[in-house]
Amino acid sequence: MSTHDHRQPPEHVAIIMDGNGRWASARGLPRTVGHRQGVEAVRECVRCAGEVGIRYLTLFAFSSENWRRPEAEISDLFGLLRAFIRRDLAELHRANVRVRVIGDRHNLKSDILPLLVEAEETTRANTGLTLVIAFNYGSRDEIARAAAALAADVAAGRLSADAVTADAIAGRLDTVGMPDPDLIIRTSGEERLSNFLLWQAAYSELMFVPEFWPDFSRETFLGALERYYARERRFGGLTAEPAIAVRS
Ligand code: FPP
């Protein structure tokens, strides 16, 4: 049996940051405070990922389903992301972090889109950790947009119908060019993917940790990595090595 005894860090870790509201409620505080504390956990997590040598860190910051929340909370979450980019972009850039944003950009408020684009443009040439912010992201929506792009290519004669392959779909997802996540972590004890990276999660190791997101510390992260190293990955074959190009 082959395990991660070589302790190669995962190339791509994706995190569902859950439990900000419950963290706050447990302390008799408004949910907003939980989200604010969640941003501190984001900072620590990004630092730790860079130190460990992870190449891609994807964080689920706002889902396409989060629009169902009260308007005040939505505007709070948007405000926190804006503040994070304004305050932390220079430091991320200094640390050689490249920022990428995935999700639907079409119905985003005009005050946040330019900031997201600025973060991507400023850090485009950086070669360290890629911090992928999933914002207004939903996996089914992402796959539907890729399918629409494929249909348009076929209709226009740019692509033949038999060229509609898994690679052709992957090449039109927001994550184009990124390796699939090796490890997906969800905090707060919930055990669901909640429309996060459904296509890309085909071979991901899933890990559920009990901590609410604001309590996600360096120790939690390193502990999750230890559990990951102990797992065996077979990619559908008999050994731990991908037999085919599963990461296209
Ligand atoms: C889940 O907790 C968390 C979110 C919906 C948002 C996460 C956002 C941040 C941490 C801040 C902004 C992000 C960045 C990248 C700076 P929940 O509200 O669902 O908690 P609950 O399940 O306990 O109600």
Tab-separated table of C-alpha atoms and ligand atoms in Angstrom:
chain	number	residue	atom	x	y	z
A	1	MET	CA	0.000	0.000	0.000
A	2	SER	CA	1.339	3.363	-0.956
A	3	THR	CA	0.755	6.377	1.270
A	4	HIS	CA	2.095	9.907	1.405
A	5	ASP	CA	5.140	8.872	3.415
A	6	HIS	CA	7.191	11.089	1.103
A	7	ARG	CA	5.188	13.965	2.665
A	8	GLN	CA	4.937	15.861	-0.574
A	9	PRO	CA	2.644	18.833	0.198
A	10	PRO	CA	-0.610	18.790	-1.755
A	11	GLU	CA	-0.317	20.978	-4.818
A	12	HIS	CA	-3.825	22.363	-4.426
A	13	VAL	CA	-5.871	22.699	-1.238
A	14	ALA	CA	-9.429	24.034	-1.399
A	15	ILE	CA	-11.345	25.080	1.707
A	16	ILE	CA	-15.033	25.527	2.496
A	17	MET	CA	-14.843	28.086	5.281
A	18	ASP	CA	-17.941	27.203	7.306
A	19	GLY	CA	-19.204	28.116	10.756
A	20	ASN	CA	-18.578	31.852	11.116
A	21	GLY	CA	-22.181	32.402	12.196
A	22	ARG	CA	-22.161	29.566	14.729
A	23	TRP	CA	-18.814	30.719	16.120
A	24	ALA	CA	-20.377	34.121	16.802
A	25	SER	CA	-23.699	32.772	18.136
A	26	ALA	CA	-21.856	30.525	20.589
A	27	ARG	CA	-20.363	33.710	22.050
A	28	GLY	CA	-23.610	35.700	21.985
A	29	LEU	CA	-22.162	37.926	19.238
A	30	PRO	CA	-23.688	39.042	15.930
A	31	ARG	CA	-22.837	36.913	12.865
A	32	THR	CA	-20.881	39.855	11.454
A	33	VAL	CA	-18.267	39.411	14.163
A	34	GLY	CA	-17.852	35.799	13.086
A	35	HIS	CA	-17.183	36.837	9.491
A	36	ARG	CA	-14.688	39.475	10.684
A	37	GLN	CA	-12.853	36.895	12.751
A	38	GLY	CA	-13.035	34.634	9.688
A	39	VAL	CA	-10.884	37.107	7.764
A	40	GLU	CA	-8.167	36.736	10.426
A	41	ALA	CA	-8.298	32.979	9.859
A	42	VAL	CA	-7.945	33.622	6.103
A	43	ARG	CA	-4.742	35.605	6.717
A	44	GLU	CA	-3.227	32.877	8.886
A	45	CYS	CA	-4.273	30.185	6.434
A	46	VAL	CA	-2.693	31.974	3.447
A	47	ARG	CA	0.577	32.465	5.361
A	48	CYS	CA	0.650	28.831	6.420
A	49	ALA	CA	-0.114	27.540	2.902
A	50	GLY	CA	2.780	29.586	1.501
A	51	GLU	CA	5.191	28.319	4.144
A	52	VAL	CA	4.238	24.685	3.630
A	53	GLY	CA	4.810	24.986	-0.138
A	54	ILE	CA	1.234	24.531	-1.330
A	55	ARG	CA	0.961	25.936	-4.876
A	56	TYR	CA	-2.795	26.685	-5.016
A	57	LEU	CA	-5.133	27.601	-2.161
A	58	THR	CA	-8.798	28.034	-3.081
A	59	LEU	CA	-11.143	29.635	-0.550
A	60	PHE	CA	-14.942	29.571	-0.874
A	61	ALA	CA	-15.743	33.170	0.085
A	62	PHE	CA	-19.248	33.684	-1.336
A	63	SER	CA	-21.428	31.110	-3.025
A	64	SER	CA	-24.060	31.748	-5.663
A	65	GLU	CA	-26.525	30.465	-3.021
A	66	ASN	CA	-25.401	33.052	-0.444
A	67	TRP	CA	-27.651	35.625	-2.177
A	68	ARG	CA	-30.464	34.027	-0.121
A	69	ARG	CA	-29.043	35.600	3.054
A	70	PRO	CA	-30.329	38.880	4.499
A	71	GLU	CA	-29.147	41.899	2.535
A	72	ALA	CA	-27.223	43.295	5.502
A	73	GLU	CA	-25.148	40.114	5.785
A	74	ILE	CA	-24.495	40.023	2.028
A	75	SER	CA	-23.288	43.579	2.079
A	76	ASP	CA	-21.114	42.770	5.105
A	77	LEU	CA	-19.460	39.865	3.263
A	78	PHE	CA	-18.855	42.023	0.191
A	79	GLY	CA	-17.431	44.744	2.446
A	80	LEU	CA	-15.054	42.297	4.102
A	81	LEU	CA	-13.695	41.074	0.778
A	82	ARG	CA	-13.275	44.674	-0.403
A	83	ALA	CA	-11.452	45.568	2.821
A	84	PHE	CA	-9.297	42.449	2.571
A	85	ILE	CA	-8.147	43.332	-0.937
A	86	ARG	CA	-7.571	47.005	-0.081
A	87	ARG	CA	-5.592	46.193	3.070
A	88	ASP	CA	-3.788	43.010	2.101
A	89	LEU	CA	-3.104	43.281	-1.625
A	90	ALA	CA	0.245	45.038	-1.211
A	91	GLU	CA	1.413	42.458	1.320
A	92	LEU	CA	0.209	39.545	-0.828
A	93	HIS	CA	2.061	41.058	-3.782
A	94	ARG	CA	5.259	41.446	-1.716
A	95	ALA	CA	4.925	37.809	-0.681
A	96	ASN	CA	4.865	36.813	-4.394
A	97	VAL	CA	1.249	35.572	-4.096
A	98	ARG	CA	-0.799	35.475	-7.283
A	99	VAL	CA	-4.512	36.167	-6.837
A	100	ARG	CA	-7.149	34.562	-9.052
A	101	VAL	CA	-10.895	34.889	-8.729
A	102	ILE	CA	-13.359	32.201	-9.831
A	103	GLY	CA	-17.135	32.530	-10.034
A	104	ASP	CA	-19.678	34.414	-12.101
A	105	ARG	CA	-18.647	38.034	-12.595
A	106	HIS	CA	-21.764	39.139	-14.416
A	107	ASN	CA	-24.100	40.113	-11.601
A	108	LEU	CA	-21.417	41.483	-9.279
A	109	LYS	CA	-21.787	45.011	-7.991
A	110	SER	CA	-19.683	47.498	-9.884
A	111	ASP	CA	-17.794	48.471	-6.718
A	112	ILE	CA	-16.266	45.030	-6.184
A	113	LEU	CA	-15.453	43.850	-9.699
A	114	PRO	CA	-12.731	46.445	-10.401
A	115	LEU	CA	-11.030	45.538	-7.112
A	116	LEU	CA	-11.020	41.831	-7.954
A	117	VAL	CA	-9.618	42.598	-11.403
A	118	GLU	CA	-6.994	44.912	-9.855
A	119	ALA	CA	-5.901	42.121	-7.490
A	120	GLU	CA	-5.556	39.716	-10.420
A	121	GLU	CA	-3.741	42.216	-12.641
A	122	THR	CA	-1.333	43.424	-9.952
A	123	THR	CA	-0.244	39.912	-9.044
A	124	ARG	CA	-0.455	38.276	-12.477
A	125	ALA	CA	3.292	37.676	-12.839
A	126	ASN	CA	3.847	36.388	-9.294
A	127	THR	CA	5.242	32.898	-9.016
A	128	GLY	CA	4.555	31.886	-5.404
A	129	LEU	CA	1.283	30.633	-3.941
A	130	THR	CA	-1.804	31.159	-6.114
A	131	LEU	CA	-4.653	32.318	-3.880
A	132	VAL	CA	-7.912	31.483	-5.632
A	133	ILE	CA	-10.904	33.345	-4.245
A	134	ALA	CA	-14.201	31.667	-5.112
A	135	PHE	CA	-16.621	34.566	-5.125
A	136	ASN	CA	-20.190	34.408	-6.412
A	137	TYR	CA	-19.162	30.856	-7.209
A	138	GLY	CA	-21.384	27.815	-7.718
A	139	SER	CA	-20.135	24.667	-9.371
A	140	ARG	CA	-23.281	23.891	-11.366
A	141	ASP	CA	-23.346	27.466	-12.602
A	142	GLU	CA	-19.675	27.184	-13.618
A	143	ILE	CA	-20.335	23.911	-15.497
A	144	ALA	CA	-23.423	25.407	-17.172
A	145	ARG	CA	-21.373	28.414	-18.329
A	146	ALA	CA	-18.726	26.044	-19.730
A	147	ALA	CA	-21.445	24.020	-21.497
A	148	ALA	CA	-22.886	27.214	-22.996
A	149	ALA	CA	-19.429	28.231	-24.250
A	150	LEU	CA	-18.985	24.784	-25.821
A	151	ALA	CA	-22.432	24.930	-27.428
A	152	ALA	CA	-21.595	28.341	-28.883
A	153	ASP	CA	-18.307	26.989	-30.296
A	154	VAL	CA	-20.090	23.998	-31.850
A	155	ALA	CA	-22.895	26.160	-33.254
A	156	ALA	CA	-20.371	28.551	-34.807
A	157	GLY	CA	-18.465	25.654	-36.372
A	158	ARG	CA	-15.311	26.321	-34.320
A	159	LEU	CA	-15.572	22.894	-32.695
A	160	SER	CA	-16.988	19.597	-33.888
A	161	ALA	CA	-19.484	17.799	-31.649
A	162	ASP	CA	-17.140	14.852	-31.150
A	163	ALA	CA	-14.525	17.242	-29.726
A	164	VAL	CA	-16.780	17.791	-26.701
A	165	THR	CA	-14.559	15.867	-24.316
A	166	ALA	CA	-13.836	16.079	-20.607
A	167	ASP	CA	-10.743	18.134	-21.472
A	168	ALA	CA	-12.823	20.507	-23.587
A	169	ILE	CA	-15.146	21.051	-20.624
A	170	ALA	CA	-12.280	21.478	-18.122
A	171	GLY	CA	-10.716	24.005	-20.488
A	172	ARG	CA	-13.801	26.212	-20.228
A	173	LEU	CA	-14.237	26.103	-16.460
A	174	ASP	CA	-13.170	29.078	-14.316
A	175	THR	CA	-10.330	26.899	-13.014
A	176	VAL	CA	-8.742	26.447	-16.466
A	177	GLY	CA	-5.015	25.855	-16.148
A	178	MET	CA	-5.166	24.954	-12.446
A	179	PRO	CA	-4.536	21.444	-11.118
A	180	ASP	CA	-7.568	19.797	-9.516
A	181	PRO	CA	-7.601	20.053	-5.714
A	182	ASP	CA	-5.719	17.232	-3.999
A	183	LEU	CA	-7.423	18.033	-0.723
A	184	ILE	CA	-10.734	19.724	0.094
A	185	ILE	CA	-11.243	20.742	3.707
A	186	ARG	CA	-14.571	21.817	5.202
A	187	THR	CA	-14.751	23.283	8.679
A	188	SER	CA	-17.551	23.222	11.272
A	189	GLY	CA	-18.274	19.489	11.101
A	190	GLU	CA	-20.658	19.691	8.123
A	191	GLU	CA	-19.942	16.942	5.597
A	192	ARG	CA	-21.061	18.279	2.225
A	193	LEU	CA	-19.530	19.872	-0.872
A	194	SER	CA	-22.346	22.418	-1.219
A	195	ASN	CA	-21.850	23.047	-4.937
A	196	PHE	CA	-18.091	23.673	-4.559
A	197	LEU	CA	-15.715	22.424	-7.289
A	198	LEU	CA	-17.901	19.414	-8.154
A	199	TRP	CA	-16.114	18.694	-11.422
A	200	GLN	CA	-12.639	19.328	-10.023
A	201	ALA	CA	-13.286	17.210	-6.888
A	202	ALA	CA	-13.417	13.932	-8.859
A	203	TYR	CA	-10.277	12.565	-7.145
A	204	SER	CA	-9.893	14.966	-4.222
A	205	GLU	CA	-9.383	13.756	-0.697
A	206	LEU	CA	-12.233	15.165	1.395
A	207	MET	CA	-11.568	16.204	4.965
A	208	PHE	CA	-14.031	17.484	7.520
A	209	VAL	CA	-12.746	19.196	10.632
A	210	PRO	CA	-14.909	20.127	13.633
A	211	GLU	CA	-13.512	23.648	14.184
A	212	PHE	CA	-15.623	26.619	13.143
A	213	TRP	CA	-13.787	28.656	10.505
A	214	PRO	CA	-12.691	31.525	12.837
A	215	ASP	CA	-10.930	28.871	14.969
A	216	PHE	CA	-9.096	27.399	11.971
A	217	SER	CA	-5.501	27.879	13.022
A	218	ARG	CA	-2.097	26.878	11.808
A	219	GLU	CA	-2.374	23.798	14.038
A	220	THR	CA	-5.701	22.830	12.441
A	221	PHE	CA	-4.176	23.216	8.977
A	222	LEU	CA	-1.025	21.243	9.798
A	223	GLY	CA	-3.167	18.557	11.495
A	224	ALA	CA	-5.297	18.216	8.340
A	225	LEU	CA	-2.109	17.881	6.264
A	226	GLU	CA	-0.863	15.104	8.568
A	227	ARG	CA	-4.123	13.205	7.983
A	228	TYR	CA	-3.750	13.807	4.240
A	229	TYR	CA	-0.203	12.399	4.194
A	230	ALA	CA	-1.513	9.238	5.864
A	231	ARG	CA	-4.115	8.600	3.167
A	232	GLU	CA	-3.667	6.417	0.139
A	233	ARG	CA	-4.619	7.879	-3.231
A	234	ARG	CA	-5.197	5.476	-6.102
A	235	PHE	CA	-6.958	7.557	-8.777
A	236	GLY	CA	-9.068	4.526	-9.729
A	237	GLY	CA	-5.998	2.337	-10.261
A	238	LEU	CA	-4.089	0.056	-7.938
A	239	THR	CA	-1.240	2.386	-7.040
A	240	ALA	CA	-1.035	5.914	-5.658
A	241	GLU	CA	0.060	7.327	-9.017
A	242	PRO	CA	-2.432	8.727	-11.522
A	243	ALA	CA	-2.548	6.139	-14.354
A	244	ILE	CA	-3.987	8.662	-16.788
A	245	ALA	CA	-3.920	12.426	-16.994
A	246	VAL	CA	-6.574	13.040	-14.340
A	247	ARG	CA	-5.370	16.555	-13.733
A	248	SER	CA	-6.033	18.044	-17.125
B	1	FPP	C1	-19.473	30.461	6.352
B	1	FPP	O1	-19.938	30.734	7.618
B	1	FPP	C2	-18.664	31.553	5.782
B	1	FPP	C3	-19.057	32.342	4.736
B	1	FPP	C4	-20.354	32.224	4.056
B	1	FPP	C5	-18.189	33.416	4.220
B	1	FPP	C6	-16.707	33.314	4.420
B	1	FPP	C7	-16.136	34.647	4.240
B	1	FPP	C8	-15.077	35.184	4.922
B	1	FPP	C9	-14.298	34.432	5.908
B	1	FPP	C10	-14.653	36.599	4.701
B	1	FPP	C11	-14.268	37.056	3.348
B	1	FPP	C12	-13.348	36.218	2.562
B	1	FPP	C13	-12.052	36.492	2.197
B	1	FPP	C14	-11.335	35.573	1.245
B	1	FPP	C15	-11.302	37.654	2.725
B	1	FPP	P1	-21.517	30.752	7.831
B	1	FPP	O2	-21.947	32.187	7.817
B	1	FPP	O3	-22.185	29.892	6.833
B	1	FPP	O4	-21.627	30.161	9.266
B	1	FPP	P2	-22.830	29.270	9.849
B	1	FPP	O5	-22.910	28.043	9.002
B	1	FPP	O6	-22.362	28.994	11.232
B	1	FPP	O7	-24.054	30.108	9.793
